[in-house]
Every structure is written in C-alpha cells, then in structure tokens.
mmCIF file of C-alpha atoms and ligand atoms in Angstrom:
data_model
loop_
_atom_site.group_PDB
_atom_site.id
_atom_site.type_symbol
_atom_site.label_atom_id
_atom_site.label_comp_id
_atom_site.label_asym_id
_atom_site.label_seq_id
_atom_site.Cartn_x
_atom_site.Cartn_y
_atom_site.Cartn_z
ATOM 1 C CA MET Z 1 -211.930 7.407 -31.474
ATOM 2 C CA SER Z 2 -211.313 9.366 -28.249
ATOM 3 C CA ALA Z 3 -209.099 12.065 -29.798
ATOM 4 C CA GLY Z 4 -210.092 15.740 -29.545
ATOM 5 C CA PRO Z 5 -211.833 17.645 -26.774
ATOM 6 C CA LEU Z 6 -215.522 17.010 -26.075
ATOM 7 C CA SER Z 7 -216.106 20.763 -26.310
ATOM 8 C CA SER Z 8 -215.922 20.393 -30.099
ATOM 9 C CA ARG Z 9 -219.307 18.562 -29.788
ATOM 10 C CA TYR Z 10 -220.745 19.755 -26.504
ATOM 11 C CA ARG Z 11 -220.301 23.399 -25.531
ATOM 12 C CA THR Z 12 -222.590 23.443 -22.475
ATOM 13 C CA ALA Z 13 -223.723 20.800 -19.989
ATOM 14 C CA PHE Z 14 -226.299 20.537 -17.195
ATOM 15 C CA ILE Z 15 -225.666 17.903 -14.557
ATOM 16 C CA THR Z 16 -227.559 17.052 -11.375
ATOM 17 C CA GLY Z 17 -225.759 15.941 -8.222
ATOM 18 C CA ALA Z 18 -222.424 17.556 -9.085
ATOM 19 C CA SER Z 19 -221.288 18.027 -5.470
ATOM 20 C CA THR Z 20 -219.788 14.570 -4.883
ATOM 21 C CA GLY Z 21 -219.094 11.121 -6.315
ATOM 22 C CA LEU Z 22 -219.854 10.343 -9.931
ATOM 23 C CA GLY Z 23 -221.463 13.731 -10.631
ATOM 24 C CA LEU Z 24 -218.364 15.570 -9.430
ATOM 25 C CA ALA Z 25 -216.111 13.279 -11.494
ATOM 26 C CA PHE Z 26 -218.292 13.781 -14.608
ATOM 27 C CA SER Z 27 -218.178 17.559 -14.067
ATOM 28 C CA GLN Z 28 -214.401 17.581 -13.631
ATOM 29 C CA MET Z 29 -213.950 15.495 -16.774
ATOM 30 C CA LEU Z 30 -216.202 17.860 -18.770
ATOM 31 C CA LEU Z 31 -214.425 20.975 -17.450
ATOM 32 C CA LYS Z 32 -211.083 19.462 -18.443
ATOM 33 C CA GLU Z 33 -212.555 18.947 -21.929
ATOM 34 C CA GLY Z 34 -213.436 22.638 -22.156
ATOM 35 C CA VAL Z 35 -217.205 22.208 -21.622
ATOM 36 C CA GLN Z 36 -219.076 24.878 -19.601
ATOM 37 C CA VAL Z 37 -220.849 23.043 -16.778
ATOM 38 C CA TRP Z 38 -224.030 24.002 -14.893
ATOM 39 C CA GLY Z 39 -223.911 21.629 -11.926
ATOM 40 C CA THR Z 40 -226.487 21.205 -9.154
ATOM 41 C CA ALA Z 41 -226.663 20.452 -5.445
ATOM 42 C CA ARG Z 42 -229.256 21.101 -2.758
ATOM 43 C CA ASP Z 43 -226.654 23.282 -1.046
ATOM 44 C CA PRO Z 44 -224.571 25.126 -3.682
ATOM 45 C CA GLY Z 45 -221.874 25.650 -1.026
ATOM 46 C CA ARG Z 46 -220.921 22.003 -1.633
ATOM 47 C CA LEU Z 47 -220.196 22.622 -5.307
ATOM 48 C CA PRO Z 48 -216.746 23.320 -6.769
ATOM 49 C CA ALA Z 49 -215.755 26.943 -7.321
ATOM 50 C CA CYS Z 50 -213.715 27.055 -10.517
ATOM 51 C CA ALA Z 51 -213.654 28.601 -13.974
ATOM 52 C CA GLY Z 52 -216.287 27.171 -16.309
ATOM 53 C CA PHE Z 53 -218.439 25.773 -13.481
ATOM 54 C CA HIS Z 54 -221.815 27.414 -12.761
ATOM 55 C CA PRO Z 55 -223.427 26.362 -9.451
ATOM 56 C CA VAL Z 56 -227.178 25.705 -9.423
ATOM 57 C CA ARG Z 57 -229.336 25.121 -6.330
ATOM 58 C CA LEU Z 58 -231.723 22.263 -7.049
ATOM 59 C CA ASP Z 59 -233.666 19.793 -4.908
ATOM 60 C CA LEU Z 60 -235.330 17.078 -6.957
ATOM 61 C CA ALA Z 61 -237.871 16.549 -4.196
ATOM 62 C CA ASP Z 62 -239.725 19.629 -5.538
ATOM 63 C CA GLY Z 63 -240.772 19.245 -9.189
ATOM 64 C CA ASP Z 64 -241.852 22.838 -9.870
ATOM 65 C CA ARG Z 65 -238.688 24.323 -8.374
ATOM 66 C CA THR Z 66 -236.600 21.769 -10.248
ATOM 67 C CA GLU Z 67 -238.186 22.899 -13.512
ATOM 68 C CA ALA Z 68 -237.679 26.593 -12.652
ATOM 69 C CA ALA Z 69 -233.997 26.012 -11.758
ATOM 70 C CA PHE Z 70 -233.416 24.128 -15.015
ATOM 71 C CA ARG Z 71 -235.094 26.812 -17.143
ATOM 72 C CA GLU Z 72 -233.082 29.591 -15.497
ATOM 73 C CA ALA Z 73 -229.808 27.712 -16.050
ATOM 74 C CA GLU Z 74 -230.831 26.970 -19.646
ATOM 75 C CA ARG Z 75 -231.450 30.670 -20.309
ATOM 76 C CA ALA Z 76 -228.095 31.623 -18.777
ATOM 77 C CA ALA Z 77 -226.266 28.958 -20.813
ATOM 78 C CA GLY Z 78 -228.056 29.809 -24.044
ATOM 79 C CA GLY Z 79 -229.233 26.176 -24.197
ATOM 80 C CA PHE Z 80 -227.617 22.858 -23.263
ATOM 81 C CA ASP Z 81 -225.809 20.434 -25.560
ATOM 82 C CA LEU Z 82 -225.607 17.835 -22.822
ATOM 83 C CA VAL Z 83 -228.047 17.021 -20.003
ATOM 84 C CA ILE Z 84 -226.952 14.460 -17.410
ATOM 85 C CA ASN Z 85 -229.463 13.131 -14.868
ATOM 86 C CA ASN Z 86 -227.115 11.874 -12.187
ATOM 87 C CA ALA Z 87 -228.432 12.808 -8.707
ATOM 88 C CA GLY Z 88 -229.719 10.008 -6.527
ATOM 89 C CA PHE Z 89 -229.618 8.287 -3.163
ATOM 90 C CA GLY Z 90 -230.307 4.913 -1.605
ATOM 91 C CA VAL Z 91 -232.964 3.802 0.856
ATOM 92 C CA PHE Z 92 -232.123 0.536 2.604
ATOM 93 C CA GLY Z 93 -234.869 -1.454 4.313
ATOM 94 C CA ALA Z 94 -237.504 -4.141 4.021
ATOM 95 C CA TYR Z 95 -240.431 -2.929 1.913
ATOM 96 C CA ALA Z 96 -243.419 -3.553 4.193
ATOM 97 C CA PRO Z 97 -241.996 -2.458 7.581
ATOM 98 C CA THR Z 98 -240.658 0.831 6.117
ATOM 99 C CA GLU Z 99 -243.183 3.701 6.000
ATOM 100 C CA PHE Z 100 -244.277 4.336 2.400
ATOM 101 C CA GLU Z 101 -243.246 8.029 2.605
ATOM 102 C CA ALA Z 102 -239.592 6.932 2.371
ATOM 103 C CA TRP Z 103 -240.256 4.968 -0.800
ATOM 104 C CA GLU Z 104 -242.479 7.686 -2.230
ATOM 105 C CA GLU Z 105 -239.738 10.297 -1.887
ATOM 106 C CA GLN Z 106 -237.292 8.024 -3.689
ATOM 107 C CA PHE Z 107 -239.779 7.530 -6.536
ATOM 108 C CA ARG Z 108 -240.388 11.300 -6.689
ATOM 109 C CA VAL Z 109 -236.712 12.351 -6.669
ATOM 110 C CA MET Z 110 -235.174 9.575 -8.742
ATOM 111 C CA LEU Z 111 -237.949 8.744 -11.191
ATOM 112 C CA VAL Z 112 -240.751 11.338 -11.440
ATOM 113 C CA ASN Z 113 -238.687 14.534 -11.239
ATOM 114 C CA THR Z 114 -235.691 12.971 -12.963
ATOM 115 C CA ALA Z 115 -238.027 12.051 -15.840
ATOM 116 C CA ARG Z 116 -239.319 15.636 -15.763
ATOM 117 C CA LEU Z 117 -235.768 16.924 -16.256
ATOM 118 C CA ALA Z 118 -235.252 14.391 -19.052
ATOM 119 C CA HIS Z 119 -238.428 15.780 -20.682
ATOM 120 C CA LEU Z 120 -237.262 19.390 -20.383
ATOM 121 C CA GLY Z 121 -233.729 18.530 -21.453
ATOM 122 C CA LEU Z 122 -234.866 16.553 -24.472
ATOM 123 C CA ARG Z 123 -237.154 19.366 -25.685
ATOM 124 C CA GLY Z 124 -234.185 21.735 -25.693
ATOM 125 C CA LEU Z 125 -231.877 19.247 -27.411
ATOM 126 C CA LEU Z 126 -234.442 18.504 -30.126
ATOM 127 C CA LEU Z 127 -234.870 22.217 -30.798
ATOM 128 C CA ARG Z 128 -231.104 22.496 -31.220
ATOM 129 C CA LYS Z 129 -231.106 19.328 -33.367
ATOM 130 C CA GLY Z 130 -228.105 17.909 -31.536
ATOM 131 C CA GLY Z 131 -226.505 16.943 -28.254
ATOM 132 C CA ALA Z 132 -226.959 14.193 -25.692
ATOM 133 C CA LEU Z 133 -229.287 13.197 -22.878
ATOM 134 C CA VAL Z 134 -227.560 10.905 -20.366
ATOM 135 C CA ASN Z 135 -229.528 9.138 -17.644
ATOM 136 C CA ILE Z 136 -227.399 7.607 -14.908
ATOM 137 C CA SER Z 137 -229.178 4.370 -14.108
ATOM 138 C CA SER Z 138 -227.513 1.374 -12.436
ATOM 139 C CA ILE Z 139 -226.656 -2.266 -12.900
ATOM 140 C CA ALA Z 140 -229.189 -2.617 -10.031
ATOM 141 C CA GLY Z 141 -231.908 -2.073 -12.638
ATOM 142 C CA GLU Z 142 -231.072 -5.525 -14.014
ATOM 143 C CA PHE Z 143 -229.556 -7.184 -10.888
ATOM 144 C CA SER Z 144 -231.811 -6.183 -7.989
ATOM 145 C CA LEU Z 145 -230.066 -5.193 -4.766
ATOM 146 C CA PRO Z 146 -231.658 -6.892 -1.752
ATOM 147 C CA TYR Z 147 -233.469 -4.505 0.625
ATOM 148 C CA GLN Z 148 -233.321 -1.603 -1.821
ATOM 149 C CA PRO Z 149 -236.577 -2.381 -3.653
ATOM 150 C CA VAL Z 150 -237.480 1.096 -4.842
ATOM 151 C CA TYR Z 151 -233.902 1.887 -5.859
ATOM 152 C CA ASN Z 152 -234.057 -1.143 -8.172
ATOM 153 C CA ALA Z 153 -237.466 -0.046 -9.437
ATOM 154 C CA VAL Z 154 -236.468 3.546 -10.231
ATOM 155 C CA LYS Z 155 -233.287 2.460 -11.995
ATOM 156 C CA ALA Z 156 -235.131 -0.156 -14.081
ATOM 157 C CA GLY Z 157 -237.715 2.529 -14.897
ATOM 158 C CA LEU Z 158 -235.098 5.081 -15.856
ATOM 159 C CA SER Z 159 -233.330 2.582 -18.121
ATOM 160 C CA ALA Z 160 -236.667 1.709 -19.771
ATOM 161 C CA LEU Z 161 -237.349 5.421 -20.317
ATOM 162 C CA SER Z 162 -233.918 5.903 -21.914
ATOM 163 C CA GLU Z 163 -234.379 2.883 -24.163
ATOM 164 C CA SER Z 164 -237.747 4.189 -25.361
ATOM 165 C CA LEU Z 165 -236.315 7.607 -26.093
ATOM 166 C CA MET Z 166 -233.590 6.041 -28.221
ATOM 167 C CA TYR Z 167 -236.290 5.144 -30.791
ATOM 168 C CA GLU Z 168 -237.655 8.683 -30.778
ATOM 169 C CA VAL Z 169 -234.363 10.509 -31.269
ATOM 170 C CA LYS Z 170 -233.188 8.396 -34.189
ATOM 171 C CA GLY Z 171 -232.351 10.696 -37.096
ATOM 172 C CA THR Z 172 -232.757 13.921 -35.067
ATOM 173 C CA GLY Z 173 -229.074 14.514 -34.302
ATOM 174 C CA VAL Z 174 -229.748 13.929 -30.592
ATOM 175 C CA ILE Z 175 -228.462 10.858 -28.745
ATOM 176 C CA VAL Z 176 -229.667 9.186 -25.526
ATOM 177 C CA ILE Z 177 -227.296 7.235 -23.286
ATOM 178 C CA ASP Z 178 -228.526 4.806 -20.635
ATOM 179 C CA PHE Z 179 -225.436 4.734 -18.373
ATOM 180 C CA ARG Z 180 -225.438 1.842 -15.880
ATOM 181 C CA PRO Z 181 -222.649 1.930 -13.284
ATOM 182 C CA GLY Z 182 -221.742 -1.022 -11.085
ATOM 183 C CA ASP Z 183 -220.330 -0.319 -7.608
ATOM 184 C CA TYR Z 184 -218.112 2.771 -7.421
ATOM 185 C CA ARG Z 185 -216.300 4.165 -4.403
ATOM 186 C CA THR Z 186 -218.354 7.332 -3.732
ATOM 187 C CA ASP Z 187 -220.301 8.947 -0.863
ATOM 188 C CA PHE Z 188 -223.354 6.934 -1.931
ATOM 189 C CA GLU Z 189 -223.128 4.224 0.719
ATOM 190 C CA GLY Z 190 -222.573 6.879 3.433
ATOM 191 C CA SER Z 191 -225.715 8.774 2.395
ATOM 192 C CA VAL Z 192 -227.997 5.725 2.120
ATOM 193 C CA ARG Z 193 -231.080 6.328 4.279
ATOM 194 C CA ARG Z 194 -231.923 3.538 6.710
ATOM 195 C CA PRO Z 195 -235.401 4.315 8.062
ATOM 196 C CA ASP Z 196 -236.865 2.689 11.162
ATOM 197 C CA GLN Z 197 -238.324 -0.764 10.564
ATOM 198 C CA PRO Z 198 -241.025 -1.272 13.202
ATOM 199 C CA GLY Z 199 -242.167 -4.873 13.306
ATOM 200 C CA LEU Z 200 -239.241 -6.234 11.291
ATOM 201 C CA ASP Z 201 -239.125 -10.018 11.775
ATOM 202 C CA PRO Z 202 -235.871 -11.630 13.025
ATOM 203 C CA LEU Z 203 -235.407 -13.601 9.790
ATOM 204 C CA ASN Z 204 -235.317 -10.444 7.694
ATOM 205 C CA ALA Z 205 -233.299 -8.567 10.317
ATOM 206 C CA GLY Z 206 -230.537 -11.178 9.976
ATOM 207 C CA ARG Z 207 -230.662 -11.174 6.164
ATOM 208 C CA MET Z 208 -230.651 -7.389 6.090
ATOM 209 C CA ALA Z 209 -227.554 -7.217 8.282
ATOM 210 C CA ARG Z 210 -225.711 -9.616 5.971
ATOM 211 C CA ALA Z 211 -226.885 -7.802 2.830
ATOM 212 C CA TRP Z 212 -225.694 -4.469 4.267
ATOM 213 C CA THR Z 213 -222.239 -5.880 5.090
ATOM 214 C CA ALA Z 214 -221.875 -7.236 1.550
ATOM 215 C CA PHE Z 215 -223.164 -3.991 0.000
ATOM 216 C CA GLU Z 216 -220.740 -1.879 2.066
ATOM 217 C CA LYS Z 217 -217.830 -4.130 1.158
ATOM 218 C CA MET Z 218 -218.615 -3.935 -2.548
ATOM 219 C CA MET Z 219 -219.037 -0.165 -2.536
ATOM 220 C CA ARG Z 220 -215.788 0.384 -0.641
ATOM 221 C CA SER Z 221 -213.782 -1.862 -2.947
ATOM 222 C CA GLY Z 222 -215.240 -0.412 -6.165
ATOM 223 C CA PRO Z 223 -213.181 1.555 -8.676
ATOM 224 C CA PRO Z 224 -212.832 5.341 -8.224
ATOM 225 C CA PRO Z 225 -215.400 7.646 -9.934
ATOM 226 C CA VAL Z 226 -212.794 8.878 -12.431
ATOM 227 C CA HIS Z 227 -213.085 5.446 -14.107
ATOM 228 C CA ALA Z 228 -216.813 6.047 -14.791
ATOM 229 C CA ALA Z 229 -216.016 9.541 -16.081
ATOM 230 C CA GLN Z 230 -213.634 8.054 -18.659
ATOM 231 C CA ARG Z 231 -216.315 5.569 -19.780
ATOM 232 C CA LEU Z 232 -218.794 8.403 -20.159
ATOM 233 C CA ARG Z 233 -216.272 10.481 -22.088
ATOM 234 C CA SER Z 234 -215.758 7.631 -24.587
ATOM 235 C CA ALA Z 235 -219.522 7.136 -24.979
ATOM 236 C CA LEU Z 236 -220.087 10.855 -25.584
ATOM 237 C CA TRP Z 237 -217.270 10.971 -28.066
ATOM 238 C CA ARG Z 238 -218.656 7.923 -29.913
ATOM 239 C CA GLY Z 239 -221.822 9.968 -30.411
ATOM 240 C CA ARG Z 240 -224.302 7.073 -30.644
ATOM 241 C CA SER Z 241 -227.379 6.272 -28.542
ATOM 242 C CA GLY Z 242 -227.055 3.144 -26.429
ATOM 243 C CA THR Z 243 -226.637 1.428 -23.082
ATOM 244 C CA VAL Z 244 -223.237 1.697 -21.426
ATOM 245 C CA ARG Z 245 -222.358 -0.538 -18.470
ATOM 246 C CA SER Z 246 -219.445 0.692 -16.418
ATOM 247 C CA GLY Z 247 -217.527 -0.778 -13.489
ATOM 248 C CA ARG Z 248 -215.672 -3.906 -12.446
ATOM 249 C CA PHE Z 249 -215.318 -6.558 -15.151
ATOM 250 C CA PHE Z 250 -217.554 -9.004 -13.238
ATOM 251 C CA GLN Z 251 -220.432 -6.537 -12.764
ATOM 252 C CA ALA Z 252 -220.258 -4.674 -16.057
ATOM 253 C CA VAL Z 253 -219.326 -7.451 -18.473
ATOM 254 C CA LEU Z 254 -219.405 -11.002 -17.124
ATOM 255 C CA ALA Z 255 -222.615 -10.963 -15.034
ATOM 256 C CA PRO Z 256 -224.814 -9.390 -17.769
ATOM 257 C CA LEU Z 257 -223.381 -11.888 -20.275
ATOM 258 C CA LEU Z 258 -224.058 -14.900 -18.030
ATOM 259 C CA ALA Z 259 -227.516 -13.593 -17.114
ATOM 260 C CA ARG Z 260 -228.504 -13.711 -20.765
ATOM 261 C CA CYS Z 261 -227.747 -17.459 -20.829
ATOM 262 C CA GLY Z 262 -229.470 -18.464 -17.564
ATOM 263 C CA SER Z 263 -232.982 -18.306 -16.094
ATOM 264 C CA LEU Z 264 -234.277 -15.480 -13.894
ATOM 265 C CA ALA Z 265 -234.555 -17.919 -10.979
ATOM 266 C CA LEU Z 266 -230.869 -18.781 -11.356
ATOM 267 C CA LYS Z 267 -229.997 -15.079 -11.499
ATOM 268 C CA ARG Z 268 -231.835 -14.537 -8.187
ATOM 269 C CA ARG Z 269 -230.023 -17.477 -6.583
ATOM 270 C CA VAL Z 270 -226.644 -16.070 -7.654
ATOM 271 C CA GLN Z 271 -227.625 -12.671 -6.195
ATOM 272 C CA GLU Z 272 -228.630 -14.359 -2.908
ATOM 273 C CA THR Z 273 -225.195 -15.943 -2.683
ATOM 274 C CA TYR Z 274 -223.458 -12.700 -3.693
ATOM 275 C CA TYR Z 275 -225.235 -10.859 -0.830
ATOM 276 C CA GLY Z 276 -224.903 -13.623 1.757
ATOM 277 C CA LEU Z 277 -228.647 -14.186 2.087
HETATM 278 N N1 NAP H 1 -221.677 4.775 -6.558
HETATM 279 C C1 NAP H 1 -222.175 3.731 -7.133
HETATM 280 O O1 NAP H 1 -221.665 2.631 -6.922
HETATM 281 C C2 NAP H 1 -223.336 3.814 -8.087
HETATM 282 C C3 NAP H 1 -223.683 2.655 -8.782
HETATM 283 C C4 NAP H 1 -224.753 2.714 -9.669
HETATM 284 C C5 NAP H 1 -225.445 3.891 -9.860
HETATM 285 N N2 NAP H 1 -225.107 4.998 -9.146
HETATM 286 C C6 NAP H 1 -225.889 6.206 -9.363
HETATM 287 O O2 NAP H 1 -225.029 7.275 -9.663
HETATM 288 C C7 NAP H 1 -225.607 8.498 -9.234
HETATM 289 C C8 NAP H 1 -224.607 9.251 -8.377
HETATM 290 O O3 NAP H 1 -224.322 8.481 -7.225
HETATM 291 P P1 NAP H 1 -222.981 8.656 -6.382
HETATM 292 O O4 NAP H 1 -222.478 7.302 -6.115
HETATM 293 O O5 NAP H 1 -222.098 9.654 -7.001
HETATM 294 O O6 NAP H 1 -223.596 9.176 -5.005
HETATM 295 P P2 NAP H 1 -223.186 10.404 -4.053
HETATM 296 O O7 NAP H 1 -221.711 10.526 -3.968
HETATM 297 O O8 NAP H 1 -223.957 10.172 -2.786
HETATM 298 O O9 NAP H 1 -223.774 11.676 -4.808
HETATM 299 C C9 NAP H 1 -225.159 11.845 -4.940
HETATM 300 C C10 NAP H 1 -225.461 13.192 -5.542
HETATM 301 O O10 NAP H 1 -226.888 13.317 -5.672
HETATM 302 C C11 NAP H 1 -227.307 14.546 -5.114
HETATM 303 N N3 NAP H 1 -228.643 14.425 -4.522
HETATM 304 C C12 NAP H 1 -229.077 13.550 -3.591
HETATM 305 N N4 NAP H 1 -230.369 13.782 -3.294
HETATM 306 C C13 NAP H 1 -230.762 14.819 -4.059
HETATM 307 C C14 NAP H 1 -231.986 15.537 -4.216
HETATM 308 N N5 NAP H 1 -233.085 15.261 -3.481
HETATM 309 N N6 NAP H 1 -232.034 16.557 -5.105
HETATM 310 C C15 NAP H 1 -230.948 16.897 -5.825
HETATM 311 N N7 NAP H 1 -229.753 16.267 -5.719
HETATM 312 C C16 NAP H 1 -229.672 15.250 -4.841
HETATM 313 C C17 NAP H 1 -226.264 14.881 -4.042
HETATM 314 O O11 NAP H 1 -226.209 16.280 -3.916
HETATM 315 P P3 NAP H 1 -226.363 17.069 -2.522
HETATM 316 O O12 NAP H 1 -226.475 16.053 -1.419
HETATM 317 O O13 NAP H 1 -225.113 17.886 -2.427
HETATM 318 O O14 NAP H 1 -227.600 17.887 -2.732
HETATM 319 C C18 NAP H 1 -224.987 14.343 -4.665
HETATM 320 O O15 NAP H 1 -224.372 15.312 -5.481
HETATM 321 C C19 NAP H 1 -226.897 8.125 -8.477
HETATM 322 O O16 NAP H 1 -228.015 8.250 -9.323
HETATM 323 C C20 NAP H 1 -226.674 6.657 -8.136
HETATM 324 O O17 NAP H 1 -227.887 5.965 -7.994
HETATM 325 C C21 NAP H 1 -224.072 4.984 -8.257
#
C-alpha cells in the first residue's frame, strides 16, 4: 500500500509550523517524497533552506495576514494538493486564575484562524477536485490534559470540524484527515506558555506541579517526530478520509479502545492517576 512516491498524488503542499517538531518532520518526509513544500513560521529564518522548500512568514495570531500569506503562497504554487494545519502551542495553567487573554489567543491561533486556513485550503482543493486537508489535532481532544483546558477544547473542536468536513467531501475527490498525535518528543513542551496565576489556591498549586512533572516526563519519553511523519505518509497514501491516531501503543491504540468500554467518570479517574493528581 505504501509503495511509490507521494508526489504521484500530491505535487504541492502547504504546512503551518514547519520550523520545528512534527511540522518539520512532515515537511522533510514530503520533500523526500518529491513534494514541493510551502512551509510557515513566524520567523522564516527558522525554516529549512533546501531545494523544494518555500519559506512563508505566517503568524496565526493575525487572521487577515494569515489569509494574505496563504493566498500569496497558493498563487506561487499554482494551487495546493495538500494543506496541513499543524502549528500550535500549549498554555499551562488553572482556568480561572489565568487572565482570559492567554486563553483567547490560544482559541484565536489554534481554532479560529486554523479553521480559517482549513476553509481557504478546502475551497482550493474542491476547485481542483482532489487532494487532502489534514488537521493536526491531538489525543488530548478525547483525553483532556489537566491544566491545559483550552488546548483540550481547541483540539476537540478541530477534530469535530474535520469529522464534519468528511461528510461534505465525500465523492468530491478530496479527503480530510483528522490526525491525532499522542506525546511526541518535540519542542512543544519547551514552548508551553505558563502565565502568572494570581490567587492560585495551594490545592491546585500542588496538583499543577504534579501534572507538569508527569506531562514533561511523557513528552520527553515520547517517540521521535519521524514516527508521526511515517503514519501521516501511510494515511496520505491510503487516500481515504478518516481519523488517524499516532503515537505510543498505549495512547494511540489501547486507551481509546478501553475508553469506548468504560464510563466518562472512569476515564477521568484514570487520567487523574496518569497525571498524579
Ligand atoms: N508533540 C506532541 O506530543 C503533540 C501531541 C499532540 C498534538 N501535537 C500538535 O502538533 C502540532 C505541532 O506541535 P509540535 O509538537 O511539533 O510543537 P513545536 O515543536 O513547538 O512546533 C510548533 C510549531 O508551531 C508554530 N507556531 C507556534 N505558534 C504559532 C503562531 N502563533 N503562528 C504560526 N505558527 C506558530 C511554531 O513556529 P514558530 O515558533 O517558528 O513560528 C512551530 O513551527 C501542534 O498543533 C500540537 O498541538 C503535538
């Protein structure tokens, strides 16, 4: 099933957050497959300089500029066969003590403007009657991470958006992939924002410290990003819409399977134990 280069199906790709981690690994995999890649970062100096890679400056915090950057890249590429919404970041904190601006920015970058790119990308793909829209969600959309409430919310929202679009693209030649990674060893944990928490109560301060230790440990012991890139390659080659979970066996296979058999309350209790709460 995985024989042949992806470039026989996808000539051009647009990918956000291509400077590090999963986005860089996805870009490198696509370049190796002969795909021309338009990859973004807020500072294009952080992007790879190599044949077939076209750097794009893009900050998802600004919706209008995001749209302009996408349209310019689309014109230069002559259209995209593959659009990957990958960029994202974490905000770690208790919901009430953290100023809402921090949460609002995460909603804007990772849901509102990511959905805007999905909208633009899908319009182009439908016009071309082929290609793929890939939204990088997270297992966190179904197994909430403690003290990352809006991260969980945006990922659940993005997965719901992808699932809805799967109905719409049926029979059009376009596919939509809801890609849900578990913990991978990337720069993610290092770039998690930890805003001030004025008025945080001692009970939550203790729980937060334990949750952070567990989160760090899991991120650092996760598989390398190249593993996720191989999973994405297989999904793109398969050429069918669907949800793809990727990561350690426990997170990507066993936990979702067990969760289907148990209650939501039990799922929360298991998460509490997992994160030392
Ligand atoms: N690593 C994991 O375990 C894991 C698990 C599940 C899901 N994910 C998801 O996978 C995606 C990639 O994460 P990663 O682990 O590869 O993290 P990473 O190494 O920290 O990379 C994040 C990327 O997002 C870009 N980015 C951050 N804020 C941005 C903004 N405002 N506008 C545009 N680009 C922005 C960064 O680019 P610049 O900083 O260079 O602009 C960077 O390229 C994220 O959506 C994340 O939620 C990761």
